[in-house]
Short mmCIF file of C-alpha atoms in Angstrom, two decimals:
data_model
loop_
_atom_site.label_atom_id
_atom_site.label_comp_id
_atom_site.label_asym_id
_atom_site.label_seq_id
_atom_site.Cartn_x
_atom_site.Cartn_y
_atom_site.Cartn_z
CA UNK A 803 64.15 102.31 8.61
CA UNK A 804 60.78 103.80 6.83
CA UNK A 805 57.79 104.04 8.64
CA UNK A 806 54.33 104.28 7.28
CA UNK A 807 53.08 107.73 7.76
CA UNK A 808 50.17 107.45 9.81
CA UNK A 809 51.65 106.57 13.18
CA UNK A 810 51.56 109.13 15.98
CA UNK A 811 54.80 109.47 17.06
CA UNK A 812 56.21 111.45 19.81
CA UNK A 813 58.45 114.42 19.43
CA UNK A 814 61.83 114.12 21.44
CA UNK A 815 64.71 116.28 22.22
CA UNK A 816 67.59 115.24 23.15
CA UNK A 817 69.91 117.35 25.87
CA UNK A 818 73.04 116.32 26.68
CA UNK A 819 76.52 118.65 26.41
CA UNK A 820 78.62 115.28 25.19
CA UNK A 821 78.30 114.56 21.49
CA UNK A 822 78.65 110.67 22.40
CA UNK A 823 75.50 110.90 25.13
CA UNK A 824 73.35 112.48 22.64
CA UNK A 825 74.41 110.01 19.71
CA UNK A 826 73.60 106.92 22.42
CA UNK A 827 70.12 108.52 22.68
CA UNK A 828 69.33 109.10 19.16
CA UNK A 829 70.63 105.81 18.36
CA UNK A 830 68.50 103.94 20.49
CA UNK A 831 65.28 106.09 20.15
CA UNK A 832 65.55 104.95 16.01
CA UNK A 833 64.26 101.50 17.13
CA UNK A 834 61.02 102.61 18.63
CA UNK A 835 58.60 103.68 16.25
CA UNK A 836 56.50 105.56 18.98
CA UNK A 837 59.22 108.26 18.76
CA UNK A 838 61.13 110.26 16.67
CA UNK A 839 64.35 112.84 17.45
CA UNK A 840 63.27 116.08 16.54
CA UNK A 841 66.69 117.75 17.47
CA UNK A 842 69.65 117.58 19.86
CA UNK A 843 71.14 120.42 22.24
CA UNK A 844 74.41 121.02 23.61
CA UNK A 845 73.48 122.82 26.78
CA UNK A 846 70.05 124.20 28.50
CA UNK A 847 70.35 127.74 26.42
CA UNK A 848 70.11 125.87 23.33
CA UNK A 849 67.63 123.48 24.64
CA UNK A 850 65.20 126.51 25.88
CA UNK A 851 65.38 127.90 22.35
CA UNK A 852 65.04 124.27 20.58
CA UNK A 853 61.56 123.73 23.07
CA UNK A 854 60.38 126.95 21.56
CA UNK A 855 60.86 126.04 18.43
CA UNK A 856 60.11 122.56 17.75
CA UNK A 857 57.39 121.75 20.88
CA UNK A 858 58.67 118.74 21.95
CA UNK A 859 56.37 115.80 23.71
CA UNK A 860 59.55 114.44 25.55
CA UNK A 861 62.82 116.02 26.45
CA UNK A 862 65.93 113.48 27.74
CA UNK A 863 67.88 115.29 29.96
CA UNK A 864 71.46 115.79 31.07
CA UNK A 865 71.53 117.55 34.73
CA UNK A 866 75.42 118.68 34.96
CA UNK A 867 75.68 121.19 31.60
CA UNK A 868 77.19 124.43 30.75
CA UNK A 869 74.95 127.55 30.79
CA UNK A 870 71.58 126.74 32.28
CA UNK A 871 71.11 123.00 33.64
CA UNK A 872 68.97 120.54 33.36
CA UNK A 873 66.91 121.75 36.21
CA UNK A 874 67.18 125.47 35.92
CA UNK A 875 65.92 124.52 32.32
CA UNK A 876 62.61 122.84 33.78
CA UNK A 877 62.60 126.43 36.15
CA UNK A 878 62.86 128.59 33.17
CA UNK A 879 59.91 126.36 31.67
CA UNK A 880 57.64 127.20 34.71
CA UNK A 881 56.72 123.44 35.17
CA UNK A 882 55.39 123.34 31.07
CA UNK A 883 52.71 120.32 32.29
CA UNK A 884 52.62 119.14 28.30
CA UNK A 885 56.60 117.98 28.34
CA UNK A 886 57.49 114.88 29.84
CA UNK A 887 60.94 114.34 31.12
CA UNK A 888 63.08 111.20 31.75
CA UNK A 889 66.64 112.19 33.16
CA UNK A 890 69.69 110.67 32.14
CA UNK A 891 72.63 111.61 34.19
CA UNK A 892 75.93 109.36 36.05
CA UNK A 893 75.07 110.81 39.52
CA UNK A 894 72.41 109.51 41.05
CA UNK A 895 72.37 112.27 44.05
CA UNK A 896 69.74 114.54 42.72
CA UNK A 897 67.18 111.65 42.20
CA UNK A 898 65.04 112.93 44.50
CA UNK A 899 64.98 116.69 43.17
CA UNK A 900 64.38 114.97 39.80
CA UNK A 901 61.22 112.98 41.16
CA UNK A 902 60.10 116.59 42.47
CA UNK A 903 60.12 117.67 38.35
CA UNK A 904 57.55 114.93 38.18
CA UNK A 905 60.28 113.49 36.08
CA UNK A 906 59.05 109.95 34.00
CA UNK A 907 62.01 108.63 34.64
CA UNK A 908 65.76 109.02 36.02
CA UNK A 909 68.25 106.94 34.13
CA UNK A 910 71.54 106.25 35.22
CA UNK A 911 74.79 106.60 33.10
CA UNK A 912 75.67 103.94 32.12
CA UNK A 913 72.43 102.32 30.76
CA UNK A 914 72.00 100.01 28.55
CA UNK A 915 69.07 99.39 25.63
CA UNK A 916 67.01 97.43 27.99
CA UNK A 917 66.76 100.33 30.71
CA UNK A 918 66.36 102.95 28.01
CA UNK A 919 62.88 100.96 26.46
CA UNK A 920 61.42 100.52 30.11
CA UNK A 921 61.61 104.70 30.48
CA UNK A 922 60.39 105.18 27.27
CA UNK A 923 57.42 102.61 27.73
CA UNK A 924 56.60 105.10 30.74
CA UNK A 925 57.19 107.89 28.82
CA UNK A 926 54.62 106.80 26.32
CA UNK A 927 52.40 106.24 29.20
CA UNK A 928 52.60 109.49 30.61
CA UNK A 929 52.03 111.25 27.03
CA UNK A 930 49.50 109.33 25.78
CA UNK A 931 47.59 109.22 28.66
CA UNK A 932 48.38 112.83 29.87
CA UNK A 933 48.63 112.17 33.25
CA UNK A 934 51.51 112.97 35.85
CA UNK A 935 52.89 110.09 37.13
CA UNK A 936 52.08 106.78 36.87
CA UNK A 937 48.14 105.90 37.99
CA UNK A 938 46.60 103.32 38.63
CA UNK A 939 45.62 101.30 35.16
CA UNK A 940 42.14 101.76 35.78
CA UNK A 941 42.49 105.50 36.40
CA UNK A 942 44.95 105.59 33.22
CA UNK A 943 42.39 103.94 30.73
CA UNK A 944 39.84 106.18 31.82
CA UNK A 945 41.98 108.74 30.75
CA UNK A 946 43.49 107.22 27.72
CA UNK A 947 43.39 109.67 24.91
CA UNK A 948 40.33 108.19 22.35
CA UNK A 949 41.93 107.53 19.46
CA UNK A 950 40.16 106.48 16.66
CA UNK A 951 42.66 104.34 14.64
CA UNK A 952 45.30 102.43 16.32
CA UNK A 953 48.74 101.22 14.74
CA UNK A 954 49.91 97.77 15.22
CA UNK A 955 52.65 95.91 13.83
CA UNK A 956 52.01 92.05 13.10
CA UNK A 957 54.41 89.21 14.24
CA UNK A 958 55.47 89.22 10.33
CA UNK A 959 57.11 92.94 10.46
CA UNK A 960 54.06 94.80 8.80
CA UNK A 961 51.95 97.62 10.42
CA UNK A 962 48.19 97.38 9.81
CA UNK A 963 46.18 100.35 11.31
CA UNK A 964 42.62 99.19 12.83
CA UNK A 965 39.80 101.28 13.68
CA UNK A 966 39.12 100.77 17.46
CA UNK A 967 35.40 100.38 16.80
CA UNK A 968 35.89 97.64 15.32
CA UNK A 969 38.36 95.35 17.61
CA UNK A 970 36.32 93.57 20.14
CA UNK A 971 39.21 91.88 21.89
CA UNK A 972 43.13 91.25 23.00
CA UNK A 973 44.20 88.38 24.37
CA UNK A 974 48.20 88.10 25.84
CA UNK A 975 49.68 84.27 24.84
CA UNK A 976 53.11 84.31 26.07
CA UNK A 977 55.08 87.08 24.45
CA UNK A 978 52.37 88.05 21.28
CA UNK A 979 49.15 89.87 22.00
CA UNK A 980 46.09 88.38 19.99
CA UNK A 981 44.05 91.43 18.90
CA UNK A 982 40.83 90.28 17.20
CA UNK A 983 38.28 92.51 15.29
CA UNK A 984 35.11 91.94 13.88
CA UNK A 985 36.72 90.44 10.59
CA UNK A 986 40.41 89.47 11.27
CA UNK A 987 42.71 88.35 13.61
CA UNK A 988 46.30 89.70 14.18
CA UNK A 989 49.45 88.53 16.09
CA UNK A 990 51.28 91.16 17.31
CA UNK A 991 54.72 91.45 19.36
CA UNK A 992 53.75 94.54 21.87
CA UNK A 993 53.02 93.77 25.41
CA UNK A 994 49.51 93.78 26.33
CA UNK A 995 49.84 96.27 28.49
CA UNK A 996 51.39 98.72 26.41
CA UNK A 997 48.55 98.07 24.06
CA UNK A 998 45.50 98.73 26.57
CA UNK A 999 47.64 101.99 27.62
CA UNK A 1000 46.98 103.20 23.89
CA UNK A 1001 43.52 102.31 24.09
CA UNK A 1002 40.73 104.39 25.43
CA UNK A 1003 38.34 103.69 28.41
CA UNK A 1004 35.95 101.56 26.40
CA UNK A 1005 38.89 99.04 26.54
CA UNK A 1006 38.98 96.93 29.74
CA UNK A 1007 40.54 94.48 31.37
CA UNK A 1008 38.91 91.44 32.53
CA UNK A 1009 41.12 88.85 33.30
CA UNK A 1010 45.25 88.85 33.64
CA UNK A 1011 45.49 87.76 29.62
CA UNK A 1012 42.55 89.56 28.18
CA UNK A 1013 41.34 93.00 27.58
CA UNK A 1014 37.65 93.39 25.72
CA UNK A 1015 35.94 96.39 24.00
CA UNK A 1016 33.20 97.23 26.26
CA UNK A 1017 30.84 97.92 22.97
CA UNK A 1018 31.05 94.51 22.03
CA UNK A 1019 30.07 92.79 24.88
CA UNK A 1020 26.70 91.14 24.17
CA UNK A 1021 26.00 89.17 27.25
CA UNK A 1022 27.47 88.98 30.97
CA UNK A 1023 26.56 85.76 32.85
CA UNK A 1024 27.62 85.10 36.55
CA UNK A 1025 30.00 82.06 36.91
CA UNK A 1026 32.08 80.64 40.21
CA UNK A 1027 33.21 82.76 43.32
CA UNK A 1028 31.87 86.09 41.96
CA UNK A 1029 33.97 85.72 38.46
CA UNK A 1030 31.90 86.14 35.27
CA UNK A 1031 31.66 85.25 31.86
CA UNK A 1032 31.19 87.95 28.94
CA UNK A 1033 29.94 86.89 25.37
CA UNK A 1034 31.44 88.99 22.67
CA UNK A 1035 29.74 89.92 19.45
CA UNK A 1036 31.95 87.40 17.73
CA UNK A 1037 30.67 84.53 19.20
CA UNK A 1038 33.70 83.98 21.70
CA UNK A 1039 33.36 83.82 25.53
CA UNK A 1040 35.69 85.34 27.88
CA UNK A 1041 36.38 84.71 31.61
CA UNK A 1042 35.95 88.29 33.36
CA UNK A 1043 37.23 87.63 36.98
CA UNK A 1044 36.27 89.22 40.33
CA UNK A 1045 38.87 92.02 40.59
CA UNK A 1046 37.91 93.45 37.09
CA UNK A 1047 34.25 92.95 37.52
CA UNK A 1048 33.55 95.89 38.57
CA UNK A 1049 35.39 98.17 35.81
CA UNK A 1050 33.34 96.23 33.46
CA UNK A 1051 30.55 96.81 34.83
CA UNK A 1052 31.12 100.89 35.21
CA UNK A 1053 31.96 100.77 31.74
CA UNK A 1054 28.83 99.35 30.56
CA UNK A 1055 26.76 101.38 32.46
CA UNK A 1056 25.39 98.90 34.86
CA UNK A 1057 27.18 100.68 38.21
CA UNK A 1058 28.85 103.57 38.79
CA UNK A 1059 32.54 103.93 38.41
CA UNK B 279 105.36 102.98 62.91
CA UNK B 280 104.97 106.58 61.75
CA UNK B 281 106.28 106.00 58.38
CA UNK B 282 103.64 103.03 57.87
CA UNK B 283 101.15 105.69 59.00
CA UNK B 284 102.46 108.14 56.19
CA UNK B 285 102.00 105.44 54.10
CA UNK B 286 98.54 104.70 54.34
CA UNK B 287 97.76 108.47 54.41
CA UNK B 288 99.59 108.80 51.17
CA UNK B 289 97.92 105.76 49.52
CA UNK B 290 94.51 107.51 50.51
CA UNK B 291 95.20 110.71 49.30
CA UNK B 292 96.23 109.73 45.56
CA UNK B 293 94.10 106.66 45.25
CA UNK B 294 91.40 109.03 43.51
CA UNK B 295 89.41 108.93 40.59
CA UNK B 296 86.09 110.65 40.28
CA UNK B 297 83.43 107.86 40.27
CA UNK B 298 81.12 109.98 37.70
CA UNK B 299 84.40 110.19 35.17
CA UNK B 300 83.72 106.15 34.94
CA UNK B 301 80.28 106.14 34.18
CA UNK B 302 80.54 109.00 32.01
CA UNK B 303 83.30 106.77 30.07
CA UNK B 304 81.61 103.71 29.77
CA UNK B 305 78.48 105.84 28.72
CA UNK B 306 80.92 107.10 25.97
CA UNK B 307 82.52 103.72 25.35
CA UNK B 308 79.02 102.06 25.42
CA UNK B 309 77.96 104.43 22.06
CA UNK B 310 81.67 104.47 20.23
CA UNK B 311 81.02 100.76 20.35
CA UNK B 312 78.64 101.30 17.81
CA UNK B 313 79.87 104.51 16.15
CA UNK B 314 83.51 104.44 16.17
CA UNK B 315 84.49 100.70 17.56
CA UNK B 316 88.34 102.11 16.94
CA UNK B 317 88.08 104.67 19.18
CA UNK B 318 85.96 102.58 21.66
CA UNK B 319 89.16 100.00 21.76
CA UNK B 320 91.42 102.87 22.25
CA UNK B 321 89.62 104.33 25.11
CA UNK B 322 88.77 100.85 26.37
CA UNK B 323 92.42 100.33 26.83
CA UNK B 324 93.05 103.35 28.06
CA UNK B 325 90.57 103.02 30.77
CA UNK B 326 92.20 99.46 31.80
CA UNK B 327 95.26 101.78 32.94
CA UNK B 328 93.62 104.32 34.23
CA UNK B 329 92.02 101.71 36.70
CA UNK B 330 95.27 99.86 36.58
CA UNK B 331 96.98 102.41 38.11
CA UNK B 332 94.68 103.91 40.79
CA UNK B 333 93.49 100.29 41.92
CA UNK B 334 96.77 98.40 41.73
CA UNK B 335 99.46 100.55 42.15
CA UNK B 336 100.47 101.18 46.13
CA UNK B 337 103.89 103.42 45.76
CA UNK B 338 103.20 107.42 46.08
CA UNK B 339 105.45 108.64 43.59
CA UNK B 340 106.15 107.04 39.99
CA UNK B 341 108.12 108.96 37.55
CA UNK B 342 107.32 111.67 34.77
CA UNK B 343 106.75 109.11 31.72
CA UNK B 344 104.28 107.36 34.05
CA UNK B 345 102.36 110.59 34.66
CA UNK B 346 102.48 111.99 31.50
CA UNK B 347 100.66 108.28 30.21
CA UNK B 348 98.50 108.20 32.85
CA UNK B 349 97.21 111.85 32.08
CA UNK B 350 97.31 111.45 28.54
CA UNK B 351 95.13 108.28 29.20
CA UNK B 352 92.67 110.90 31.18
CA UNK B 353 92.90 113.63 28.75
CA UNK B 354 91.68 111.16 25.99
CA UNK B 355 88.51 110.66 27.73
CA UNK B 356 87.74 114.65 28.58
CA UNK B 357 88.68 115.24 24.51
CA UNK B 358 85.73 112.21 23.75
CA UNK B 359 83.58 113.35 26.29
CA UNK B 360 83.36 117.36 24.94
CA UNK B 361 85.09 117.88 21.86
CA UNK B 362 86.30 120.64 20.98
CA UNK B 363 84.89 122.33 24.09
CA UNK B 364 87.79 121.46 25.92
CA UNK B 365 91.37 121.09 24.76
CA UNK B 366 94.87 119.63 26.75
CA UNK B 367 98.15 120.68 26.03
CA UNK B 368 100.71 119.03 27.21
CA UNK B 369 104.46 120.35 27.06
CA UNK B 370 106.90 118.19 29.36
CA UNK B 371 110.31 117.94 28.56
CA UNK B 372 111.99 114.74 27.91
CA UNK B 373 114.92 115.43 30.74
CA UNK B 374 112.20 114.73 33.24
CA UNK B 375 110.98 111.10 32.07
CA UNK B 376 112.89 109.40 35.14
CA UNK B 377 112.46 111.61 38.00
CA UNK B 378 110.29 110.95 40.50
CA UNK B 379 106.70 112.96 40.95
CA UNK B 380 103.56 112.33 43.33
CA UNK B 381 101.31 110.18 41.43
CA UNK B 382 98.26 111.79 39.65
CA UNK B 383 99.46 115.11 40.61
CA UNK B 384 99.39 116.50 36.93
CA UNK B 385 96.38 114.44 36.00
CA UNK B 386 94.63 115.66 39.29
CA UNK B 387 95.43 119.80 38.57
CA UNK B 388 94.08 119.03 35.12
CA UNK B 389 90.83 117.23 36.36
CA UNK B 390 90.06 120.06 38.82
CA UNK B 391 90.71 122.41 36.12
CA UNK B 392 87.68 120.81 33.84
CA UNK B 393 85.60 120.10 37.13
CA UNK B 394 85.76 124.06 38.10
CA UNK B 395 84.70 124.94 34.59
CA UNK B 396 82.43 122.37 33.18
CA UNK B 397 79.18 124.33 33.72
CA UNK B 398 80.76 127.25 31.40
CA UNK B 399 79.50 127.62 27.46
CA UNK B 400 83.32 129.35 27.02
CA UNK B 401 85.86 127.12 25.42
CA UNK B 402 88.18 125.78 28.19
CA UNK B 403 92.17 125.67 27.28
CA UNK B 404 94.35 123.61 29.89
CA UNK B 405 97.94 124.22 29.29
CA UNK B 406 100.70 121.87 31.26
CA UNK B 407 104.48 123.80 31.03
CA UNK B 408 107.09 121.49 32.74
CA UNK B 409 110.72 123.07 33.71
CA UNK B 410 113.89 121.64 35.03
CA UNK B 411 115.50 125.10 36.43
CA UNK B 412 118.32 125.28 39.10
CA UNK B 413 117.50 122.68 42.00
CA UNK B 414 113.71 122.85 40.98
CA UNK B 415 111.09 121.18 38.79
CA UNK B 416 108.69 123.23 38.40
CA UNK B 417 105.53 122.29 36.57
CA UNK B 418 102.03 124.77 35.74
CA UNK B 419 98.91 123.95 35.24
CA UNK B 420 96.74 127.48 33.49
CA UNK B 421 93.40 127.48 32.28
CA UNK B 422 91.40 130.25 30.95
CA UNK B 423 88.58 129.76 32.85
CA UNK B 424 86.82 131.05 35.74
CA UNK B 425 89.61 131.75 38.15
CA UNK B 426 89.92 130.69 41.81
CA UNK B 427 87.84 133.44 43.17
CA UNK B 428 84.74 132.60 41.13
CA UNK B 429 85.00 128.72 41.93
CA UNK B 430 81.12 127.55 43.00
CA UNK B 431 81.10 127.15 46.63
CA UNK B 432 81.15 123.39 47.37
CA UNK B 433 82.72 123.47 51.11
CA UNK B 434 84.68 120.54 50.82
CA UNK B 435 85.47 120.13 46.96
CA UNK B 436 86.17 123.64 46.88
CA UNK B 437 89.65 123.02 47.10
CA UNK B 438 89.94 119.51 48.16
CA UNK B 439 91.88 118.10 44.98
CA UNK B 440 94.55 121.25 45.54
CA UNK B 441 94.43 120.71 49.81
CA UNK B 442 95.30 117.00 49.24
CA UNK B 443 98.18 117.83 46.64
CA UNK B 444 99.33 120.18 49.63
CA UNK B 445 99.21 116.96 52.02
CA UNK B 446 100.85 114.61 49.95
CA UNK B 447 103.79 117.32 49.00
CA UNK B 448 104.13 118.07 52.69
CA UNK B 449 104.66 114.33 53.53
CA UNK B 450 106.74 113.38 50.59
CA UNK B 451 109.22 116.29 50.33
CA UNK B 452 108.64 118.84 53.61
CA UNK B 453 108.79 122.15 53.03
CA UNK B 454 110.69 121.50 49.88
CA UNK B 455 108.24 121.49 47.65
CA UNK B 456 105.27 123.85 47.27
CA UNK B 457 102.28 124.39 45.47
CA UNK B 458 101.46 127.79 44.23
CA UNK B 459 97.67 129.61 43.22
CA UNK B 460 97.72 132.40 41.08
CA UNK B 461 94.54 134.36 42.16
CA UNK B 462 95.11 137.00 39.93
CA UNK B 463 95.87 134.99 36.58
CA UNK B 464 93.28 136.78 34.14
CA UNK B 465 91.21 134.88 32.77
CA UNK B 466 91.48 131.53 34.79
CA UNK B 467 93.60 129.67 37.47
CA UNK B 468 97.19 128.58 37.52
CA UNK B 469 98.52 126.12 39.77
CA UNK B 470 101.98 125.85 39.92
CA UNK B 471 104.13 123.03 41.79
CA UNK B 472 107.96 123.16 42.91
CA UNK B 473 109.81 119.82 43.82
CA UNK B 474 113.00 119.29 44.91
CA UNK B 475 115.28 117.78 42.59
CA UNK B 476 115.42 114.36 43.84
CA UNK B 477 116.86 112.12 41.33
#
């Protein structure tokens, strides 16, 4: 599978001292276009030279391995703040030292494809938001990398790449995302959520289905019970309810956040 | 009364099998699916008598064909698992096949052998000799790994697979069988055990 060159991806190495591990991991990553395998290592002496050389965003871990393992790798790192980690190991008794690492994730042998998408979803969280842990989603889009141009691939397979100027809003209809922008409108198959997490801070959340650039917000009426309703610069209207209120508001400059 | 008690201390020393060498094989199984569905068949059968065995089976010895299966069944797994890194041999004579043996004892000296030396880069070599001398069988178990003295300190596991072997010789056979450490063996361990002839 090709992908157009102009998505970000994120740089992974795989670490695992069984050749059938590693193959389960680079297997599975090939489906997510957020990601690419930049190389595999047998043990934690290969992996410390592979991290030097290819500067990994994401390392997927084995703990038990020859030589150094998986956490006297992180030690020999000195706690490098720009890798993110997600474990994948069949003993689950040094969970808890993992979640020390600050670890994204800590998947247990066996998994299967389903398990392995939910810790990557973090693990895109985590990198493109550059935060450790998981914060609040607030807190996250405030500290969502800006990125100018945003890849999205359409209900019909294609990728179309939209400047974020220019979307005004996304709107969640059962398992597509609407994204509209100030001349098109695109069905697209990521999660909504996902999708804001990409986005930077100008992008907020108003209601449980719907997520509006602040920019094109052209007028904010009060409605019922402390819920409002926001007019976009496309004409459409857009219930912003109580809890979310106030992040709208902080974004447009009206409180403080 | 105190043969129903030997028993059930029998039954619960061989009814082992490493919980992490069954989700490390369906992990395996789980990618040769896609990569090698042959091998994944193989191994998925395999597995079925590994499990067969420890879950079903209640008697404390079987006899030599049984064991040599059964570890062949195990070594398959350890050869997917690393490769090259670590390689069985297996040398039992064919004069053996219907004498009696504790269950899993081969199996188990060859499991502790990879478990002691897993966390080494070196190339492990497990070597299984089998001998029908005089009133003995004798069978060894060498690797050229780490050696006893270097084993990582565990408390418990440091020689619980060899201290339950001990147990399960003592209450089978008495003190005619015995199970011999080679300290000095250089490089590795050897484990040797001596059982009565018992037809």
């Amino acid at each position: 599978m090709t992908e157009p060159a102009f998505i970000e991806r994120l740089r992974v190495l795989v670490v695992d001292d069984e050749q059938h591990a590693r193959a389960k991991v680079v297997r599975l990553l090939r489906h997510d276009p957020r990601f690419e395998t930049v190389g595999e290592a047998r043990d934690g002496v290969e992996a410390l030279a592979q991290i030097e050389r290819l500067r990994p965003d994401l390392l997927v871990l084995d703990i038990q391995m020859p030589g150094l393992n998986g956490f006297e790798l992180l030690d020999a790192l000195e706690g490098d703040a720009s890798l993110s980690v997600v474990f994948a190991t069949a003993s689950d008794r040094h969970a808890l030292r993992a979640f020390d690492t600050h670890a994204v994730d800590y998947l247990l042998k066996p998994y299967d494809a389903e398990r392995f998408a939910h810790a990557l979803d973090k693990a895109y969280r985590q990198c493109a938001g550059g935060a450790l842990g998981p914060p609040p989603e607030l807190i996250r889009s405030a500290l969502g990398v800006r990125r100018a141009h945003i890849a999205l691939r359409t209900v019909d397979g294609a990728w179309v790449q939209l400047a974020s100027d220019d979307i005004v809003r996304l709107s969640a209809d059962n398992k597509h995302v609407a994204v509209t922008t100030t001349s098109t409108k695109y069905v697209v198959r990521q999660a909504l959520r996902e999708l804001s997490a990409r986005l930077d801070a100008r992008f907020v959340r108003v209601h449980r289905g719907d997520v509006v650039n602040a920019a094109h917000v052209t007028k904010l009426e009060p409605w019922d019970h402390g819920d409002a309703v926001a007019t976009l610069s496309d004409g459409s209207s857009v219930i912003v309810t109580r809890t979310f209120r106030k992040a709208l508001l902080a974004q447009l400059g009206l409180i403080r956040p | 009364l105190a043969s129903t008690l030997s028993a059930t201390r029998l039954a619960n020393l061989t009814a082992q099998l490493e919980p992490h060498f069954l989700l490390n094989a369906l992990n395996t199984i789980s990618e040769l699916m896609y990569s090698d569905p042959a091998l994944a068949r193989h191994l998925l059968n395999g597995l079925s008598q590994l499990l067969a065995s420890v879950l079903g089976d209640q008697r404390a010895t079987w006899t030599w064909a049984e064991e040599r299966i059964h570890t062949m069944h195990y070594v398959d797994f350890i050869e997917a698992r690393f490769g090259d890194r670590i390689s069985v041999l297996l040398s039992l004579p064919s004069q053996l096949e219907h004498l009696p043996l504790p269950r899993f004892a081969i199996q188990g000296l060859v499991e502790n052998a990879v478990k002691h030396n897993q966390d080494r880069r070196e190339r492990l070599l497990i070597e299984v000799v089998a001998e029908h001398r005089g009133g003995h069988v004798s069978v060894s178990v060498a690797d050229n790994g780490r050696g006893f003295s270097r084993y990582a300190d565990g408390g418990y596991t440091r020689h619980g697979g060899l201290a339950r072997l001990e147990q399960v010789l003592g209450l089978l056979y008495g003190p005619g069988a015995r199970l011999e450490r080679v300290y000095s063996a250089s490089p590795g361990a050897r484990v040797t055990l001596r059982l009565p002839n018992v037809p």
